[in-house]
Amino acid sequence: MILHLRGVYAPIVTPFDGDGIDVAGLVSNLERYSRTGLAGVVVLGSNSEAPLLDDEESAQVVETARRVVRLPQLLIAGTGRESTRATIQATRRAASAGADAVLVRTPSFFRAHMSADHYVAHYEAVADASPVPVLLYNVSVFTGVTLPIDAFARLAAHPTIIGIKESGPDLEVLAQYIAHAPAGFAVLGGAHATLYPAVCIGARGGVLAAAGVIPELCATLFDHAASGRHDEALALQRRIDPFCELAASRFGVAGLKAAAAVAGYAAGPPRPPLLPASADTLALIRHEYEALQAST
Amino acid sequence: MILHLRGVYAPIVTPFDGDGIDVAGLVSNLERYSRTGLAGVVVLGSNSEAPLLDDEESAQVVETARRVVRLPQLLIAGTGRESTRATIQATRRAASAGADAVLVRTPSFFRAHMSADHYVAHYEAVADASPVPVLLYNVSVFTGVTLPIDAFARLAAHPTIIGIKESGPDLEVLAQYIAHAPAGFAVLGGAHATLYPAVCIGARGGVLAAAGVIPELCATLFDHAASGRHDEALALQRRIDPFCELAASRFGVAGLKAAAAVAGYAAGPPRPPLLPASADTLALIRHEYEALQAST
Amino acid sequence: MILHLRGVYAPIVTPFDGDGIDVAGLVSNLERYSRTGLAGVVVLGSNSEAPLLDDEESAQVVETARRVVRLPQLLIAGTGRESTRATIQATRRAASAGADAVLVRTPSFFRAHMSADHYVAHYEAVADASPVPVLLYNVSVFTGVTLPIDAFARLAAHPTIIGIKESGPDLEVLAQYIAHAPAGFAVLGGAHATLYPAVCIGARGGVLAAAGVIPELCATLFDHAASGRHDEALALQRRIDPFCELAASRFGVAGLKAAAAVAGYAAGPPRPPLLPASADTLALIRHEYEALQAST
Amino acid sequence: MILHLRGVYAPIVTPFDGDGIDVAGLVSNLERYSRTGLAGVVVLGSNSEAPLLDDEESAQVVETARRVVRLPQLLIAGTGRESTRATIQATRRAASAGADAVLVRTPSFFRAHMSADHYVAHYEAVADASPVPVLLYNVSVFTGVTLPIDAFARLAAHPTIIGIKESGPDLEVLAQYIAHAPAGFAVLGGAHATLYPAVCIGARGGVLAAAGVIPELCATLFDHAASGRHDEALALQRRIDPFCELAASRFGVAGLKAAAAVAGYAAGPPRPPLLPASADTLALIRHEYEALQAST
């Protein structure tokens, strides 16, 4: 299958139930997303608390999602680990469980002693071994790593590597990736606040935490932008920004899960060492959510 | 005079001749800019090596520029200093010498112990004392400071503060400033690589070092973007990016002065502790300049 | 057992053999360490590439070490993970396998959204669940986290938490921990270059990567410092510094494994994405090692 | 005159009176310091708010100090500016006004584009032109710059450059400077919290903001350390640390001036954009000062 990534993907929260995955909640969330304009979902991303899940739970999430997510929506699974070997194993497990593609964040623990050569060797080994298409993934707020442009250019030429999620709001970085990517390669933004301008400069879409809370608004924003309806795009971007800043940025996973719950999705608390949003934070998010719904 | 800032402003290099200002070169550069589509020039900016000039030289630059720069082009002078008092004095001197407005970078030496309150008090004092309109100025690559959004919102309401230059490529920051600015307030971008998307989200123009080297291309890019000619804007943005990255980013002032010289402007070497571009850097810049001219 | 930590502990490399642990090499290394003045060894630390090992390999390392390491030398195992739950599981496994104590690095992936409360809750949960004494562990070069002093003070009072390894060379941080620790609590330094002055201000020893390469010199340096032989301590500190900078700092794990090999220890290459030291680096390390041996 | 720097130097506050220098207060402070064990004073340092003074005020400070400070105490003046030329001018003015030596902080505004070569050329030009001995000065909390070790080694060989003030608490940096300095070169620490261990590893003294508030305690601490009275040194270091952290670190210049006032020195408020310490901060500092006086 050749994947043409385009549109908005939601990196969804992992709902917990007691000490494990809330499978029923996960299914219910995915069914609800299936009735939206989302281009797909990402499970096991940073905002899914992937670093806090064990391998068994990770497999359970992909398998569960695979039973619900149907084309044209894609199922993408995060499989980045610190070692190349564990990343390859996680990638193969996700592919076996039915993921359409994998999203592989940069290793980061040893970043102080890693250079472009390390990242290239790592991703080439993963891509060579992966049964499914691979997306690169910069999330420097968590990893402290942004793939150097020369490493990116070498990797973007690999036939199995079909895209990148760049999570930050620095559009110069995004533009450089776009300039150095081959035809058909998908550069996706990860910052809700810059979705519209990112599409203006050639991004093929976004992987937006906020899209797990307000999927239709995010999908519509992309459609406006991609269809050249600039006035509508800018107006909608501005309309959702204040809520997204609270739901998908300021408070991290705790805020995202609180926002998801406010919007009626199964979420539950984050897993320790993360702590649930405070009552004040929850009230703030609820207030902004209601204001967003009331606006037009 | 009510100033409506809009378009591209060039923060021009300060040409040196032996140990002082090359006044003839400065005049010649400004006359050449006067025949372009630039909305104005900024003298005494970061890329003008303002922190390396003394007060007499600074006055000489503004006075010289005032004799050449004519409406509709505006003359803006950088007047930021570390103390509030010196900033006010520099602002008054620049206004006396004829500057249409002043651009005041954040103080930064004591940033480790400064909060929003410090910045607000500083800028309010400067604005209260300034005979001419004031622009705020973030240039965190040099200062390590980005005005917090709450400080910005309070300052943007001041009647004398009419705009901000935000130098970085982070469009989320730019969008937040735009969202919190009153009507008529001008948010200007300072990163050449994001001029087009910045205009898409509401920036009123840019203060671009590259505009001192390729003024027409930068002015045309703004016109395309501001007029809704998105395809032309994106194509031109991409066309100039590689040259701008060399001329106005990677090598700092040394690279900018080398690029200005290649384009036929008076520049001279930077002032120590800055050192001139190496022969290799100069050749690289010349090569990319010629490639840009040859492209269409 | 009440543990009184004192002296130099070596956070040893994990020797690889083909695709797995070189158990014979590990045993041989540990036997050699047993004939030195080291106070103990740390397995599964950062420089042991712990983030690149799987759970089975981790267990194998602890079990192997337990068969060799004998009192008065202690066996300490790194068990930090991103989730509290996985950290507790790893801690229990290490304790079952015979570790005398565990060294638990701060979780770090979600550091952007974590505060003192998160760290306190995390470590208290781990300590409450741990069958063996717990050491806190700051390694900000890798994690970007330094435990805030108020979090440290609350944790140092926990009966199961008996010490901290602070890896950085900032002696103000070390002094603050010492000032806020209860009697009997062991603050250990992790930077070879500051072992002598750290002991001067009250550190009870060090966990030094270099001690896995030149154990006797490190142990002797501690003895000089702890016994008040200041001239000898300073002279020896200066004598080992140039080698340690190469072996245990500049080149990361790759340099440490190269240095260990030069000194006759089983090491093998690091695991990808880490890459082996270049031939030039290896030659540099070998040269400095020989110079160190030749000096007196 | 050959200067042998040794002991504790106080980088004193600049007392303001209305809109200018409080000359009488400055004289009174200096007379009081003259009756202490301080090895000298530094005027126009970072904590003297040098970046907030104009040239005339700077001259006034040096001239005033020269009338009071007498051998064996030395008068050192801060003369660092952003341009090499202005630094040379300030250095010559300070020497004319009678400074025994100058302390020249690294230029920093253009640090993003400066390398070891820039710093070497800058300091060599300053040293070649200086009529008096020169001290290098790293204060990375404000400048973001730490002189690379290779630049330091080249500069330390210059006959006019006799020492360095390294402001940070990283003793590995200090040790590297000491290891690469020629005989007779003075490495001075700038962090109160690490004075004792810095002397242990070979620092010849300190330039400590806290020494302007509690000069005798700081001078005694140095004497203990330099004379090998380690127990007394450590005890005194610990005794002063909590007060010094408040007076000379946490609250910046505002805290230092508040502490100086509490101790009976002329200080006045800091100059804007700095703001005076809050009433709460002042009370906290006063409380800790009294606790320090009450302790033994």
PDB file of C-alpha atoms in Angstrom, chain D residues 96-266:
ATOM      1  CA  SER D  96      44.003  57.344  34.045  1.00  0.00           C
ATOM      2  CA  ALA D  97      41.638  57.702  36.933  1.00  0.00           C
ATOM      3  CA  GLY D  98      43.893  55.475  38.962  1.00  0.00           C
ATOM      4  CA  ALA D  99      42.583  51.934  38.790  1.00  0.00           C
ATOM      5  CA  ASP D 100      45.229  49.378  39.714  1.00  0.00           C
ATOM      6  CA  ALA D 101      43.806  46.833  37.299  1.00  0.00           C
ATOM      7  CA  VAL D 102      40.766  46.315  35.090  1.00  0.00           C
ATOM      8  CA  LEU D 103      38.236  43.504  34.982  1.00  0.00           C
ATOM      9  CA  VAL D 104      36.957  42.965  31.451  1.00  0.00           C
ATOM     10  CA  ARG D 105      33.853  40.877  30.976  1.00  0.00           C
ATOM     11  CA  THR D 106      33.399  38.997  27.722  1.00  0.00           C
ATOM     12  CA  PRO D 107      31.456  40.830  25.054  1.00  0.00           C
ATOM     13  CA  SER D 108      28.214  38.919  24.631  1.00  0.00           C
ATOM     14  CA  PHE D 109      25.584  40.565  22.445  1.00  0.00           C
ATOM     15  CA  PHE D 110      26.818  38.831  19.298  1.00  0.00           C
ATOM     16  CA  ARG D 111      27.816  35.611  21.065  1.00  0.00           C
ATOM     17  CA  ALA D 112      25.758  33.504  18.637  1.00  0.00           C
ATOM     18  CA  HIS D 113      28.321  34.307  15.975  1.00  0.00           C
ATOM     19  CA  MET D 114      31.498  34.444  18.038  1.00  0.00           C
ATOM     20  CA  SER D 115      34.146  31.769  18.479  1.00  0.00           C
ATOM     21  CA  ALA D 116      37.387  31.391  20.426  1.00  0.00           C
ATOM     22  CA  ASP D 117      39.170  33.472  17.764  1.00  0.00           C
ATOM     23  CA  HIS D 118      36.886  36.439  18.386  1.00  0.00           C
ATOM     24  CA  TYR D 119      37.483  36.392  22.124  1.00  0.00           C
ATOM     25  CA  VAL D 120      41.241  36.004  21.725  1.00  0.00           C
ATOM     26  CA  ALA D 121      41.511  38.898  19.275  1.00  0.00           C
ATOM     27  CA  HIS D 122      39.324  41.073  21.497  1.00  0.00           C
ATOM     28  CA  TYR D 123      41.235  40.492  24.709  1.00  0.00           C
ATOM     29  CA  GLU D 124      44.644  40.680  23.038  1.00  0.00           C
ATOM     30  CA  ALA D 125      43.770  44.080  21.595  1.00  0.00           C
ATOM     31  CA  VAL D 126      42.532  45.269  24.984  1.00  0.00           C
ATOM     32  CA  ALA D 127      45.575  43.917  26.809  1.00  0.00           C
ATOM     33  CA  ASP D 128      47.979  45.391  24.267  1.00  0.00           C
ATOM     34  CA  ALA D 129      46.404  48.806  24.786  1.00  0.00           C
ATOM     35  CA  SER D 130      45.914  48.680  28.537  1.00  0.00           C
ATOM     36  CA  PRO D 131      48.230  50.693  30.786  1.00  0.00           C
ATOM     37  CA  VAL D 132      47.328  48.442  33.702  1.00  0.00           C
ATOM     38  CA  PRO D 133      47.001  44.701  34.294  1.00  0.00           C
ATOM     39  CA  VAL D 134      43.895  43.022  32.885  1.00  0.00           C
ATOM     40  CA  LEU D 135      41.652  40.356  34.390  1.00  0.00           C
ATOM     41  CA  LEU D 136      39.414  38.260  32.172  1.00  0.00           C
ATOM     42  CA  TYR D 137      35.838  37.913  33.383  1.00  0.00           C
ATOM     43  CA  ASN D 138      33.261  35.221  32.746  1.00  0.00           C
ATOM     44  CA  VAL D 139      29.821  35.931  34.101  1.00  0.00           C
ATOM     45  CA  SER D 140      27.674  33.570  32.113  1.00  0.00           C
ATOM     46  CA  VAL D 141      24.549  34.104  34.204  1.00  0.00           C
ATOM     47  CA  PHE D 142      24.407  37.515  32.526  1.00  0.00           C
ATOM     48  CA  THR D 143      26.400  37.076  29.320  1.00  0.00           C
ATOM     49  CA  GLY D 144      25.712  33.491  28.302  1.00  0.00           C
ATOM     50  CA  VAL D 145      29.438  33.183  27.566  1.00  0.00           C
ATOM     51  CA  THR D 146      32.147  31.010  29.117  1.00  0.00           C
ATOM     52  CA  LEU D 147      35.580  31.463  27.553  1.00  0.00           C
ATOM     53  CA  PRO D 148      36.552  28.207  25.832  1.00  0.00           C
ATOM     54  CA  ILE D 149      39.564  26.592  27.439  1.00  0.00           C
ATOM     55  CA  ASP D 150      41.737  27.009  24.353  1.00  0.00           C
ATOM     56  CA  ALA D 151      40.969  30.738  24.173  1.00  0.00           C
ATOM     57  CA  PHE D 152      41.714  31.006  27.869  1.00  0.00           C
ATOM     58  CA  ALA D 153      45.064  29.240  27.542  1.00  0.00           C
ATOM     59  CA  ARG D 154      46.168  31.533  24.727  1.00  0.00           C
ATOM     60  CA  LEU D 155      45.123  34.639  26.663  1.00  0.00           C
ATOM     61  CA  ALA D 156      46.595  33.586  29.994  1.00  0.00           C
ATOM     62  CA  ALA D 157      50.032  33.672  28.360  1.00  0.00           C
ATOM     63  CA  HIS D 158      49.709  37.400  27.566  1.00  0.00           C
ATOM     64  CA  PRO D 159      51.987  39.371  29.931  1.00  0.00           C
ATOM     65  CA  THR D 160      49.354  41.990  30.726  1.00  0.00           C
ATOM     66  CA  ILE D 161      46.612  39.473  31.515  1.00  0.00           C
ATOM     67  CA  ILE D 162      47.152  38.457  35.108  1.00  0.00           C
ATOM     68  CA  GLY D 163      43.999  36.716  36.144  1.00  0.00           C
ATOM     69  CA  ILE D 164      40.390  35.706  35.580  1.00  0.00           C
ATOM     70  CA  LYS D 165      37.211  35.973  37.545  1.00  0.00           C
ATOM     71  CA  GLU D 166      35.044  32.964  36.817  1.00  0.00           C
ATOM     72  CA  SER D 167      31.655  33.698  38.327  1.00  0.00           C
ATOM     73  CA  GLY D 168      30.002  30.326  38.183  1.00  0.00           C
ATOM     74  CA  PRO D 169      29.854  27.457  40.683  1.00  0.00           C
ATOM     75  CA  ASP D 170      31.134  24.863  38.185  1.00  0.00           C
ATOM     76  CA  LEU D 171      34.436  23.790  39.703  1.00  0.00           C
ATOM     77  CA  GLU D 172      35.359  21.700  36.686  1.00  0.00           C
ATOM     78  CA  VAL D 173      35.618  24.900  34.662  1.00  0.00           C
ATOM     79  CA  LEU D 174      37.638  26.534  37.408  1.00  0.00           C
ATOM     80  CA  ALA D 175      39.961  23.530  37.601  1.00  0.00           C
ATOM     81  CA  GLN D 176      40.524  23.580  33.852  1.00  0.00           C
ATOM     82  CA  TYR D 177      41.480  27.256  33.961  1.00  0.00           C
ATOM     83  CA  ILE D 178      43.844  26.598  36.844  1.00  0.00           C
ATOM     84  CA  ALA D 179      45.403  23.667  34.976  1.00  0.00           C
ATOM     85  CA  HIS D 180      46.001  25.816  31.887  1.00  0.00           C
ATOM     86  CA  ALA D 181      47.229  28.988  33.597  1.00  0.00           C
ATOM     87  CA  PRO D 182      50.906  29.928  33.817  1.00  0.00           C
ATOM     88  CA  ALA D 183      52.614  30.354  37.180  1.00  0.00           C
ATOM     89  CA  GLY D 184      51.554  33.519  38.928  1.00  0.00           C
ATOM     90  CA  PHE D 185      48.268  33.801  37.062  1.00  0.00           C
ATOM     91  CA  ALA D 186      45.342  34.327  39.436  1.00  0.00           C
ATOM     92  CA  VAL D 187      42.165  32.339  38.979  1.00  0.00           C
ATOM     93  CA  LEU D 188      39.517  33.908  41.194  1.00  0.00           C
ATOM     94  CA  GLY D 189      36.110  32.442  41.915  1.00  0.00           C
ATOM     95  CA  GLY D 190      32.999  34.557  41.820  1.00  0.00           C
ATOM     96  CA  ALA D 191      30.518  32.275  43.564  1.00  0.00           C
ATOM     97  CA  HIS D 192      30.307  32.703  47.331  1.00  0.00           C
ATOM     98  CA  ALA D 193      29.000  29.176  47.780  1.00  0.00           C
ATOM     99  CA  THR D 194      32.155  27.591  46.377  1.00  0.00           C
ATOM    100  CA  LEU D 195      34.873  29.825  47.798  1.00  0.00           C
ATOM    101  CA  TYR D 196      36.262  27.209  50.143  1.00  0.00           C
ATOM    102  CA  PRO D 197      36.467  24.330  47.648  1.00  0.00           C
ATOM    103  CA  ALA D 198      37.724  26.731  44.960  1.00  0.00           C
ATOM    104  CA  VAL D 199      40.668  27.640  47.164  1.00  0.00           C
ATOM    105  CA  CYS D 200      41.240  23.924  47.820  1.00  0.00           C
ATOM    106  CA  ILE D 201      41.807  23.316  44.128  1.00  0.00           C
ATOM    107  CA  GLY D 202      44.071  26.291  43.635  1.00  0.00           C
ATOM    108  CA  ALA D 203      41.976  29.427  43.249  1.00  0.00           C
ATOM    109  CA  ARG D 204      43.859  32.430  44.546  1.00  0.00           C
ATOM    110  CA  GLY D 205      40.784  34.038  46.021  1.00  0.00           C
ATOM    111  CA  GLY D 206      37.374  35.308  45.102  1.00  0.00           C
ATOM    112  CA  VAL D 207      35.516  38.325  43.827  1.00  0.00           C
ATOM    113  CA  LEU D 208      32.358  37.915  45.853  1.00  0.00           C
ATOM    114  CA  ALA D 209      29.319  40.151  45.867  1.00  0.00           C
ATOM    115  CA  ALA D 210      28.611  38.957  49.398  1.00  0.00           C
ATOM    116  CA  ALA D 211      31.964  40.398  50.466  1.00  0.00           C
ATOM    117  CA  GLY D 212      30.481  43.867  50.087  1.00  0.00           C
ATOM    118  CA  VAL D 213      27.976  42.992  52.818  1.00  0.00           C
ATOM    119  CA  ILE D 214      29.899  40.731  55.181  1.00  0.00           C
ATOM    120  CA  PRO D 215      33.529  41.526  54.324  1.00  0.00           C
ATOM    121  CA  GLU D 216      35.138  40.174  57.481  1.00  0.00           C
ATOM    122  CA  LEU D 217      33.405  36.832  57.319  1.00  0.00           C
ATOM    123  CA  CYS D 218      34.395  36.387  53.680  1.00  0.00           C
ATOM    124  CA  ALA D 219      37.990  37.431  54.308  1.00  0.00           C
ATOM    125  CA  THR D 220      38.218  35.087  57.274  1.00  0.00           C
ATOM    126  CA  LEU D 221      36.793  32.241  55.218  1.00  0.00           C
ATOM    127  CA  PHE D 222      39.511  32.759  52.641  1.00  0.00           C
ATOM    128  CA  ASP D 223      42.189  32.871  55.327  1.00  0.00           C
ATOM    129  CA  HIS D 224      40.987  29.620  56.820  1.00  0.00           C
ATOM    130  CA  ALA D 225      40.953  27.947  53.440  1.00  0.00           C
ATOM    131  CA  ALA D 226      44.265  29.340  52.248  1.00  0.00           C
ATOM    132  CA  SER D 227      45.968  28.462  55.530  1.00  0.00           C
ATOM    133  CA  GLY D 228      44.806  24.870  55.492  1.00  0.00           C
ATOM    134  CA  ARG D 229      42.362  25.256  58.378  1.00  0.00           C
ATOM    135  CA  HIS D 230      39.886  23.041  56.583  1.00  0.00           C
ATOM    136  CA  ASP D 231      37.483  22.364  59.433  1.00  0.00           C
ATOM    137  CA  GLU D 232      37.137  26.048  60.237  1.00  0.00           C
ATOM    138  CA  ALA D 233      36.796  26.901  56.571  1.00  0.00           C
ATOM    139  CA  LEU D 234      34.020  24.379  55.983  1.00  0.00           C
ATOM    140  CA  ALA D 235      32.167  25.425  59.117  1.00  0.00           C
ATOM    141  CA  LEU D 236      32.310  29.095  58.177  1.00  0.00           C
ATOM    142  CA  GLN D 237      31.380  28.395  54.562  1.00  0.00           C
ATOM    143  CA  ARG D 238      28.260  26.609  55.765  1.00  0.00           C
ATOM    144  CA  ARG D 239      27.491  29.329  58.262  1.00  0.00           C
ATOM    145  CA  ILE D 240      27.404  32.110  55.673  1.00  0.00           C
ATOM    146  CA  ASP D 241      25.824  30.181  52.812  1.00  0.00           C
ATOM    147  CA  PRO D 242      22.120  30.724  53.617  1.00  0.00           C
ATOM    148  CA  PHE D 243      22.564  34.478  53.987  1.00  0.00           C
ATOM    149  CA  CYS D 244      24.769  34.758  50.895  1.00  0.00           C
ATOM    150  CA  GLU D 245      22.238  32.865  48.813  1.00  0.00           C
ATOM    151  CA  LEU D 246      19.647  35.518  49.642  1.00  0.00           C
ATOM    152  CA  ALA D 247      21.974  38.514  49.560  1.00  0.00           C
ATOM    153  CA  ALA D 248      24.085  37.743  46.557  1.00  0.00           C
ATOM    154  CA  SER D 249      22.253  35.303  44.346  1.00  0.00           C
ATOM    155  CA  ARG D 250      18.514  34.739  44.454  1.00  0.00           C
ATOM    156  CA  PHE D 251      17.332  38.326  44.057  1.00  0.00           C
ATOM    157  CA  GLY D 252      20.129  39.799  41.942  1.00  0.00           C
ATOM    158  CA  VAL D 253      21.212  43.406  42.385  1.00  0.00           C
ATOM    159  CA  ALA D 254      17.962  44.271  44.170  1.00  0.00           C
ATOM    160  CA  GLY D 255      18.735  41.718  46.853  1.00  0.00           C
ATOM    161  CA  LEU D 256      22.362  42.758  47.124  1.00  0.00           C
ATOM    162  CA  LYS D 257      21.446  46.408  47.634  1.00  0.00           C
ATOM    163  CA  ALA D 258      18.825  45.459  50.196  1.00  0.00           C
ATOM    164  CA  ALA D 259      21.389  43.357  52.044  1.00  0.00           C
ATOM    165  CA  ALA D 260      23.987  46.123  51.898  1.00  0.00           C
ATOM    166  CA  ALA D 261      21.468  48.536  53.394  1.00  0.00           C
ATOM    167  CA  VAL D 262      20.587  46.056  56.132  1.00  0.00           C
ATOM    168  CA  ALA D 263      24.287  45.836  56.965  1.00  0.00           C
ATOM    169  CA  GLY D 264      24.520  49.608  57.191  1.00  0.00           C
ATOM    170  CA  TYR D 265      26.095  50.421  53.849  1.00  0.00           C
ATOM    171  CA  ALA D 266      24.888  53.180  51.549  1.00  0.00           C
TER     172      ALA D 266
END
